[in-house]
mmCIF file with all atom_site columns, C-alpha atoms in Angstrom:
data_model
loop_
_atom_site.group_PDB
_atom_site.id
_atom_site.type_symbol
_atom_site.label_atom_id
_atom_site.label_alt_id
_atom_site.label_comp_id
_atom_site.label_asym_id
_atom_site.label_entity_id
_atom_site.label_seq_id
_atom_site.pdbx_PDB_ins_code
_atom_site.Cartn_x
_atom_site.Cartn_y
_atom_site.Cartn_z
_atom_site.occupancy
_atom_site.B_iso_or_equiv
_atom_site.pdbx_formal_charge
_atom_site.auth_seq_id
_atom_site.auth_comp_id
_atom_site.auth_asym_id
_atom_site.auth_atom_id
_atom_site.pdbx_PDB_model_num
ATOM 1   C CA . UNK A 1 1   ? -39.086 12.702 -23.698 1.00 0.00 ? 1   UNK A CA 1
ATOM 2   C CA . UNK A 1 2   ? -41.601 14.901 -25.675 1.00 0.00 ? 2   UNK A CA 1
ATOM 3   C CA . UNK A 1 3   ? -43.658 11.637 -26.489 1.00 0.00 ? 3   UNK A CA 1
ATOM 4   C CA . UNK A 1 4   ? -43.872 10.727 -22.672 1.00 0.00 ? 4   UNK A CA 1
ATOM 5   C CA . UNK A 1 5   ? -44.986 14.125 -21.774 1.00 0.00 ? 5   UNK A CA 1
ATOM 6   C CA . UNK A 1 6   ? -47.559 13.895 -24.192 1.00 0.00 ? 6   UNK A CA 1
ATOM 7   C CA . UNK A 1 7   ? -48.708 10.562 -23.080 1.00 0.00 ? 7   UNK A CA 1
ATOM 8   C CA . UNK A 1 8   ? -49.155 11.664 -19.858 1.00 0.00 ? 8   UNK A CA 1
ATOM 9   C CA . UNK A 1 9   ? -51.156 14.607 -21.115 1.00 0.00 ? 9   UNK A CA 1
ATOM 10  C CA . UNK A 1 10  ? -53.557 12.450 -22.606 1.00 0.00 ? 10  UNK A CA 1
ATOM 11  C CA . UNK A 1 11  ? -53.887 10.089 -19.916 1.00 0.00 ? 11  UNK A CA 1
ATOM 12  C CA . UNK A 1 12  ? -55.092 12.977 -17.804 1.00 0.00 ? 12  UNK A CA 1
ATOM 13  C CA . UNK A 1 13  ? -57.467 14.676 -20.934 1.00 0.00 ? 13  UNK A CA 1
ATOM 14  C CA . UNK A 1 14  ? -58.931 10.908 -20.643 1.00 0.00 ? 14  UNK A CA 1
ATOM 15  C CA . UNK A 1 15  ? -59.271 10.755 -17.011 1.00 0.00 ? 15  UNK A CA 1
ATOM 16  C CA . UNK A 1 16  ? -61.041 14.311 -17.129 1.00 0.00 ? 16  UNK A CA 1
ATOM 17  C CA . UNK A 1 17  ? -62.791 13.193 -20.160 1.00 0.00 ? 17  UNK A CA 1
ATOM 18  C CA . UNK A 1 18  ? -64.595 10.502 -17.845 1.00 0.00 ? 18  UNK A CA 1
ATOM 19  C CA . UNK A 1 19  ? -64.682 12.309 -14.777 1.00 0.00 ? 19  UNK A CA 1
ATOM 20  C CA . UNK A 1 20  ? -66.333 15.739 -16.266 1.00 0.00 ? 20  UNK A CA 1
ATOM 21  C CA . UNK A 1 21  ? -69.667 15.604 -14.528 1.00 0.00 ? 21  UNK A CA 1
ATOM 22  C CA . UNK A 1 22  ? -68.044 15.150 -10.960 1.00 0.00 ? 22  UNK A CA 1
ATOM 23  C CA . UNK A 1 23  ? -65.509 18.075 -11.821 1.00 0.00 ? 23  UNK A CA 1
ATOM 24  C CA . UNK A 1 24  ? -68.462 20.616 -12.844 1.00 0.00 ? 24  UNK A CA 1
ATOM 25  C CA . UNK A 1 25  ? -70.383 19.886 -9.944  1.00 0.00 ? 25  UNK A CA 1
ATOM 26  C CA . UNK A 1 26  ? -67.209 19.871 -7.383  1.00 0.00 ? 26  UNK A CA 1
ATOM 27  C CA . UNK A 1 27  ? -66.712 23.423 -9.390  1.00 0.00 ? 27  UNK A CA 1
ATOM 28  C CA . UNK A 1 28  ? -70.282 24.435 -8.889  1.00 0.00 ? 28  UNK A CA 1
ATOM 29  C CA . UNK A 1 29  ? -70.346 23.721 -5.049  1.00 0.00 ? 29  UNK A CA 1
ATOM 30  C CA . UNK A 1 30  ? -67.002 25.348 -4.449  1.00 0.00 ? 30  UNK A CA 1
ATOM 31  C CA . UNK A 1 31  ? -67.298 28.682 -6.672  1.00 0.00 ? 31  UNK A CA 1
ATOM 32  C CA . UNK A 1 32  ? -68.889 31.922 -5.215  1.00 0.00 ? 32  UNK A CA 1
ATOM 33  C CA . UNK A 1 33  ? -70.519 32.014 -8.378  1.00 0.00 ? 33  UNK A CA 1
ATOM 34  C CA . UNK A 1 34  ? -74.242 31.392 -8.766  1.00 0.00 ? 34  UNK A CA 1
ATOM 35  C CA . UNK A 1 35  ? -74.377 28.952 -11.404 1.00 0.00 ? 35  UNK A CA 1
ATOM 36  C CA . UNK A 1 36  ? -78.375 28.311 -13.003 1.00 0.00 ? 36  UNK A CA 1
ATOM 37  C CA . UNK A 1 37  ? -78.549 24.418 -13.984 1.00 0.00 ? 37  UNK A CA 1
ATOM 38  C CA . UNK A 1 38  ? -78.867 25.660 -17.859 1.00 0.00 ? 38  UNK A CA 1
ATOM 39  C CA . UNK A 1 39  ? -75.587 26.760 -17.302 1.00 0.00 ? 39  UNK A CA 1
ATOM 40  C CA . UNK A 1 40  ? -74.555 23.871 -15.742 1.00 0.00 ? 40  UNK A CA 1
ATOM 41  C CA . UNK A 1 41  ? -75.759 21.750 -18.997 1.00 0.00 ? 41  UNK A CA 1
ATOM 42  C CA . UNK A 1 42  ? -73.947 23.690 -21.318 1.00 0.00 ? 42  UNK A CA 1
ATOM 43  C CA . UNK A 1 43  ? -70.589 23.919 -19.897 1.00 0.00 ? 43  UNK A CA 1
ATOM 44  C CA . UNK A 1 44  ? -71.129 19.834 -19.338 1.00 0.00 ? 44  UNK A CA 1
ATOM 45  C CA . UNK A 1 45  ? -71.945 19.653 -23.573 1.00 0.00 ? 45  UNK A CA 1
ATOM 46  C CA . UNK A 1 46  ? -68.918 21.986 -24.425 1.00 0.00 ? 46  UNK A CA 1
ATOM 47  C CA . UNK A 1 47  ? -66.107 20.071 -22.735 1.00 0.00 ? 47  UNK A CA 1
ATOM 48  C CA . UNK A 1 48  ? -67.407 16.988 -23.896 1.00 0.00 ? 48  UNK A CA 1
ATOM 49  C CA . UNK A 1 49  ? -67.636 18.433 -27.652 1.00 0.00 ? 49  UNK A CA 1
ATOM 50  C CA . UNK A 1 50  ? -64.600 19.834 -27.607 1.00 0.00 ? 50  UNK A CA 1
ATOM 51  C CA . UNK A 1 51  ? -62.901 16.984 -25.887 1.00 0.00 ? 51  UNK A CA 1
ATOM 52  C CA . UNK A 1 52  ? -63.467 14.967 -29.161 1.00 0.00 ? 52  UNK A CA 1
ATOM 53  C CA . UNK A 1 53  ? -61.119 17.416 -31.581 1.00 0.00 ? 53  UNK A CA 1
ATOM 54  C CA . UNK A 1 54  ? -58.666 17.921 -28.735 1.00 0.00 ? 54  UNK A CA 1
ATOM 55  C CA . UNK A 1 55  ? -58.033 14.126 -28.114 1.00 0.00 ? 55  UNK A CA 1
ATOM 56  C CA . UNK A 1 56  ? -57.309 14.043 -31.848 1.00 0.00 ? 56  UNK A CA 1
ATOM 57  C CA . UNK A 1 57  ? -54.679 17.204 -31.431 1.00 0.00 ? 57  UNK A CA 1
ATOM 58  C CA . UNK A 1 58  ? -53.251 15.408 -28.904 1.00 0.00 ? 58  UNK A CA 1
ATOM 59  C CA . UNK A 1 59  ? -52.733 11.651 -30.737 1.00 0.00 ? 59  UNK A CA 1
ATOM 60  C CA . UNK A 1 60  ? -51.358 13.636 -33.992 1.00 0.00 ? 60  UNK A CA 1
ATOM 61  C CA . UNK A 1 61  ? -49.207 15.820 -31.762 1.00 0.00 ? 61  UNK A CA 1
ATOM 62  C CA . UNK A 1 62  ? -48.071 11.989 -30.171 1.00 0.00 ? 62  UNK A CA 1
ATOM 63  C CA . UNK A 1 63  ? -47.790 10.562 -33.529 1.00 0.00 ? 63  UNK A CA 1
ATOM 64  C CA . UNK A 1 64  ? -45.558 13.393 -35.025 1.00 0.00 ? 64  UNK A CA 1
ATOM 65  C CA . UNK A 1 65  ? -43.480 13.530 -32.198 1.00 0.00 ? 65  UNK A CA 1
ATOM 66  C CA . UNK A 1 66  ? -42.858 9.706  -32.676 1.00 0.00 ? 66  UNK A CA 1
ATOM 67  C CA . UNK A 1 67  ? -41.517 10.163 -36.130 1.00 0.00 ? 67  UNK A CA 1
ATOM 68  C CA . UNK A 1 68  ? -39.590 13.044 -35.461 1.00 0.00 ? 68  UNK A CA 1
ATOM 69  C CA . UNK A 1 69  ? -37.358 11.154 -33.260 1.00 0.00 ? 69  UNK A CA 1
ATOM 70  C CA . UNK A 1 70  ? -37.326 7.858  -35.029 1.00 0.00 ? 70  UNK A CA 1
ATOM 71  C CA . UNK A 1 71  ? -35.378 10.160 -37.788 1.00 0.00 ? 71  UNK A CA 1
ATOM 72  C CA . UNK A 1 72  ? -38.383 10.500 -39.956 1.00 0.00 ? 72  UNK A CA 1
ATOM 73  C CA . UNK A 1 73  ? -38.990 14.216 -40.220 1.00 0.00 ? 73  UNK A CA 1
ATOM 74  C CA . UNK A 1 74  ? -40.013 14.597 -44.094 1.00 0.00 ? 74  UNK A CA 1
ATOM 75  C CA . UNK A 1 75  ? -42.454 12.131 -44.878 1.00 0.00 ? 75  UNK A CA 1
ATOM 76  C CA . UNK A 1 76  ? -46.271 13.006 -45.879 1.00 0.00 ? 76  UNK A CA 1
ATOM 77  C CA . UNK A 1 77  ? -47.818 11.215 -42.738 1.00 0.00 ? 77  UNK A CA 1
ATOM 78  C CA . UNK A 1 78  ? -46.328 14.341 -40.535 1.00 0.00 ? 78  UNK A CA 1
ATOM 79  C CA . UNK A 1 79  ? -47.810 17.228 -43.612 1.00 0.00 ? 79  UNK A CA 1
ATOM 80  C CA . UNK A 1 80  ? -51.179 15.011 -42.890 1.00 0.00 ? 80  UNK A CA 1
ATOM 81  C CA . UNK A 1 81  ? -51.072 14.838 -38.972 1.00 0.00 ? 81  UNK A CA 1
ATOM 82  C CA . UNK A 1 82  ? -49.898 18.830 -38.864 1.00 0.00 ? 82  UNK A CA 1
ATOM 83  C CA . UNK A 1 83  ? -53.098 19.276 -41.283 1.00 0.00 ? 83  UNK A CA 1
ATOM 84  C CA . UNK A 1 84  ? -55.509 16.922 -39.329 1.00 0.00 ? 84  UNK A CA 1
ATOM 85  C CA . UNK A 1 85  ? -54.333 19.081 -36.252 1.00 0.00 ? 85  UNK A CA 1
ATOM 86  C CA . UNK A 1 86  ? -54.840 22.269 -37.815 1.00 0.00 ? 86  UNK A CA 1
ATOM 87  C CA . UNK A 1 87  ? -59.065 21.350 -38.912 1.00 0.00 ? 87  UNK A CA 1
ATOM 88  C CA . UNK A 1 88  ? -59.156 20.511 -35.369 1.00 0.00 ? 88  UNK A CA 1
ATOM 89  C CA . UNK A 1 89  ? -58.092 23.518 -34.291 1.00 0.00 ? 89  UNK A CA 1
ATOM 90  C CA . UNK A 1 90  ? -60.442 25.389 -36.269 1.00 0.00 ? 90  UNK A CA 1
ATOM 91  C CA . UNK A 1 91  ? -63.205 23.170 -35.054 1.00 0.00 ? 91  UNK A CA 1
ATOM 92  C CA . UNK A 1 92  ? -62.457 23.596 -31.647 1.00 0.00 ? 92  UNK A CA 1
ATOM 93  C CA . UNK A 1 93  ? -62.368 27.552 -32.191 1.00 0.00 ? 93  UNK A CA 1
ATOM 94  C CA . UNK A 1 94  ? -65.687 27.525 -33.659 1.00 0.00 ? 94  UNK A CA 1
ATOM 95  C CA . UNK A 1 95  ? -67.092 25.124 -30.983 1.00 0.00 ? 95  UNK A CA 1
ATOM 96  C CA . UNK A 1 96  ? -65.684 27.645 -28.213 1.00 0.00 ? 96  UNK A CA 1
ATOM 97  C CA . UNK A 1 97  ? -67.294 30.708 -30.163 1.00 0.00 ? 97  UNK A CA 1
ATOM 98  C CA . UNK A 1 98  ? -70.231 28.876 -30.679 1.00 0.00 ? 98  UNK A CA 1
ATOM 99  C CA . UNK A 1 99  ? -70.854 27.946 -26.925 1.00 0.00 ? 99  UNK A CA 1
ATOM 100 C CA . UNK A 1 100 ? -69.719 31.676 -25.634 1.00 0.00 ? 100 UNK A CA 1
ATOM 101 C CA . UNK A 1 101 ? -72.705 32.925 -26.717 1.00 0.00 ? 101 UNK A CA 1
ATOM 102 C CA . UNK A 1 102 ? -74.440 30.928 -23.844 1.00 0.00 ? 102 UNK A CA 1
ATOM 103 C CA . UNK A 1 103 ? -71.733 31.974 -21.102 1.00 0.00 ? 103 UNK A CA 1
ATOM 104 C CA . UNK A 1 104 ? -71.214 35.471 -19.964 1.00 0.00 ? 104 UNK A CA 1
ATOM 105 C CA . UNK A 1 105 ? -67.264 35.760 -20.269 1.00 0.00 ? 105 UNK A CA 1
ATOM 106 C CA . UNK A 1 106 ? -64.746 36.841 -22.287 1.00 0.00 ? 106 UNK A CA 1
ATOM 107 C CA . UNK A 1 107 ? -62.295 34.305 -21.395 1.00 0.00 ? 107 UNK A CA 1
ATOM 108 C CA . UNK A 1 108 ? -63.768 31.809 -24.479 1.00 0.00 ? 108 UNK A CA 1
ATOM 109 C CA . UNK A 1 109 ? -63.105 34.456 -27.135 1.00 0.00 ? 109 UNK A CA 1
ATOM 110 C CA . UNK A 1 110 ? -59.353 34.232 -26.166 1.00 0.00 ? 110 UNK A CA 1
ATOM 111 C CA . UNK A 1 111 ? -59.418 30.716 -26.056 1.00 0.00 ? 111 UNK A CA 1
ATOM 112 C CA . UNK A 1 112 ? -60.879 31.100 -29.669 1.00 0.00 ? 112 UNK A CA 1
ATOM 113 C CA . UNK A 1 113 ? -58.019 33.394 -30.772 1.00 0.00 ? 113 UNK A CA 1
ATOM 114 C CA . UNK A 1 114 ? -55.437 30.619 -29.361 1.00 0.00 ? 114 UNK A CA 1
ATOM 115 C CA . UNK A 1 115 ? -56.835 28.143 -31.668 1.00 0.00 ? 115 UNK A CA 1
ATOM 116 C CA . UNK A 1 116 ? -57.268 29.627 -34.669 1.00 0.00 ? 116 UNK A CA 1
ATOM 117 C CA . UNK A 1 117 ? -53.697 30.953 -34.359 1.00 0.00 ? 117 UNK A CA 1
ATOM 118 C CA . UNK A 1 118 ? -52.665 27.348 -33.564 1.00 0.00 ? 118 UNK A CA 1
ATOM 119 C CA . UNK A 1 119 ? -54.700 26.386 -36.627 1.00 0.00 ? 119 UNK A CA 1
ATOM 120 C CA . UNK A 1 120 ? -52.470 28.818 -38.868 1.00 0.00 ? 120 UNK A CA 1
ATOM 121 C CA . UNK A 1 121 ? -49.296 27.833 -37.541 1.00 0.00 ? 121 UNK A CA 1
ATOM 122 C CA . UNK A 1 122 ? -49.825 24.265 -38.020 1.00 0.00 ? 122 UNK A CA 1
ATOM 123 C CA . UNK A 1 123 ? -50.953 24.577 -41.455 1.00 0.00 ? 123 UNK A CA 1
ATOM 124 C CA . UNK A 1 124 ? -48.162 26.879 -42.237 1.00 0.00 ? 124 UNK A CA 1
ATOM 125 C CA . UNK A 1 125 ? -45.637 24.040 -40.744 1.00 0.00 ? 125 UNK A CA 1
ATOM 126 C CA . UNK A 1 126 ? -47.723 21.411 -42.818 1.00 0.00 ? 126 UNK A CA 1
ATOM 127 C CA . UNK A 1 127 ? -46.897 23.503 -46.083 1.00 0.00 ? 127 UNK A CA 1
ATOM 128 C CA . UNK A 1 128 ? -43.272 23.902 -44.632 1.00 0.00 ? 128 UNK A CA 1
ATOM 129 C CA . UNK A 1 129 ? -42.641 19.819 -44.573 1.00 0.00 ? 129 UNK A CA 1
ATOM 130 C CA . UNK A 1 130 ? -44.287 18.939 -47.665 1.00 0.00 ? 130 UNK A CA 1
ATOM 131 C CA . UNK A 1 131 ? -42.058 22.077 -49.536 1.00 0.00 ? 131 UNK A CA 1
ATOM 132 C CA . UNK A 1 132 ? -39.474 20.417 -47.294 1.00 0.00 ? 132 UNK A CA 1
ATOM 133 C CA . UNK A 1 133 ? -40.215 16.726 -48.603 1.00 0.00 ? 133 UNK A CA 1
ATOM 134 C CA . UNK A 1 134 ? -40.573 18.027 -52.514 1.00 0.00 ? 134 UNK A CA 1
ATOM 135 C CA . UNK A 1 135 ? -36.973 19.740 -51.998 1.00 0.00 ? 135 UNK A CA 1
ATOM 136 C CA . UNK A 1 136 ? -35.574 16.302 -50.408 1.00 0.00 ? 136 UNK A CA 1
ATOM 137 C CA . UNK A 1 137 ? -37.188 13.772 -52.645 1.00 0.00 ? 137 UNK A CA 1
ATOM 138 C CA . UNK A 1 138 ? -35.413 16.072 -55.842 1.00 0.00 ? 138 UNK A CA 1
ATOM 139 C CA . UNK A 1 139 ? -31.839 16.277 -53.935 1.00 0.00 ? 139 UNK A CA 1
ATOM 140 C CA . UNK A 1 140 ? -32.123 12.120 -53.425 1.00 0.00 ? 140 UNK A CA 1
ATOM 141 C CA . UNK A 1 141 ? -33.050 12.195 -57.494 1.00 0.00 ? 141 UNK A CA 1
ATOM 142 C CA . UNK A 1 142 ? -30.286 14.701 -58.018 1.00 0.00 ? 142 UNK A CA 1
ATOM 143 C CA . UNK A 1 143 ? -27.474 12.385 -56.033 1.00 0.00 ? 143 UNK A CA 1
#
């Protein structure tokens, strides 16, 4: 169930993904606010930038959720993907922080927050599994 909802999220990140310079301008032309064409340009280079790292969240998210219920919880491919999605994370926090100095909100400094607290609870869980897998792989010895 988990891996179908995910595949549907990234079918629509995808269909975004392509369809990003018809959704800024439909956003443009429908928003009471007066939007300069610089403006325009950068918010059109920051979702396509940070599209890149989130697409990669989103296939380790898939791929960890597909060994999970296949029965394979402790195995180092899931410490790997929970690390690959944690760098990610980081990246996209940096990329948002990086691009809110060109926007006049505070709404991408919470964003930020998100991911950089997403980065530390994914690396946390990747040092949980591979404690987890060095506790298995001695019980199997021990047996």
């Amino acid at each position: 169930m988990a891996c179908l909802f995910i595949s549907i999220i990234m079918l629509v990140v995808a269909v975004v993904y392509v369809a990003l310079p018809w959704l800024i301008d439909f956003y443009i032309e429908n928003s009471a606010v007066e939007v300069s064409p610089n403006s325009q340009k950068v918010m059109i280079s920051m979702l396509y930038s940070i599209g890149v790292p989130t697409f990669i969240t989103l296939a380790m998210a898939w791929l960890l959720t597909m060994n999970i219920s296949r029965g394979k919880s402790f195995i180092m491919k899931n410490v790997t993907y929970l690390r690959v999605v944690s760098i990610c994370s980081v990246v996209i926090a940096f990329m948002v922080l990086f691009f809110s100095t060109f926007l006049t909100s505070f709404f991408p400094v919470i964003i930020t927050v998100i991911f950089l607290l997403l980065a530390l609870l994914s690396a946390v869980f990747a040092n949980l599994f591979q404690t987890a897998i060095k506790y298995k792989e001695e019980n199997d010895l021990t047996v």
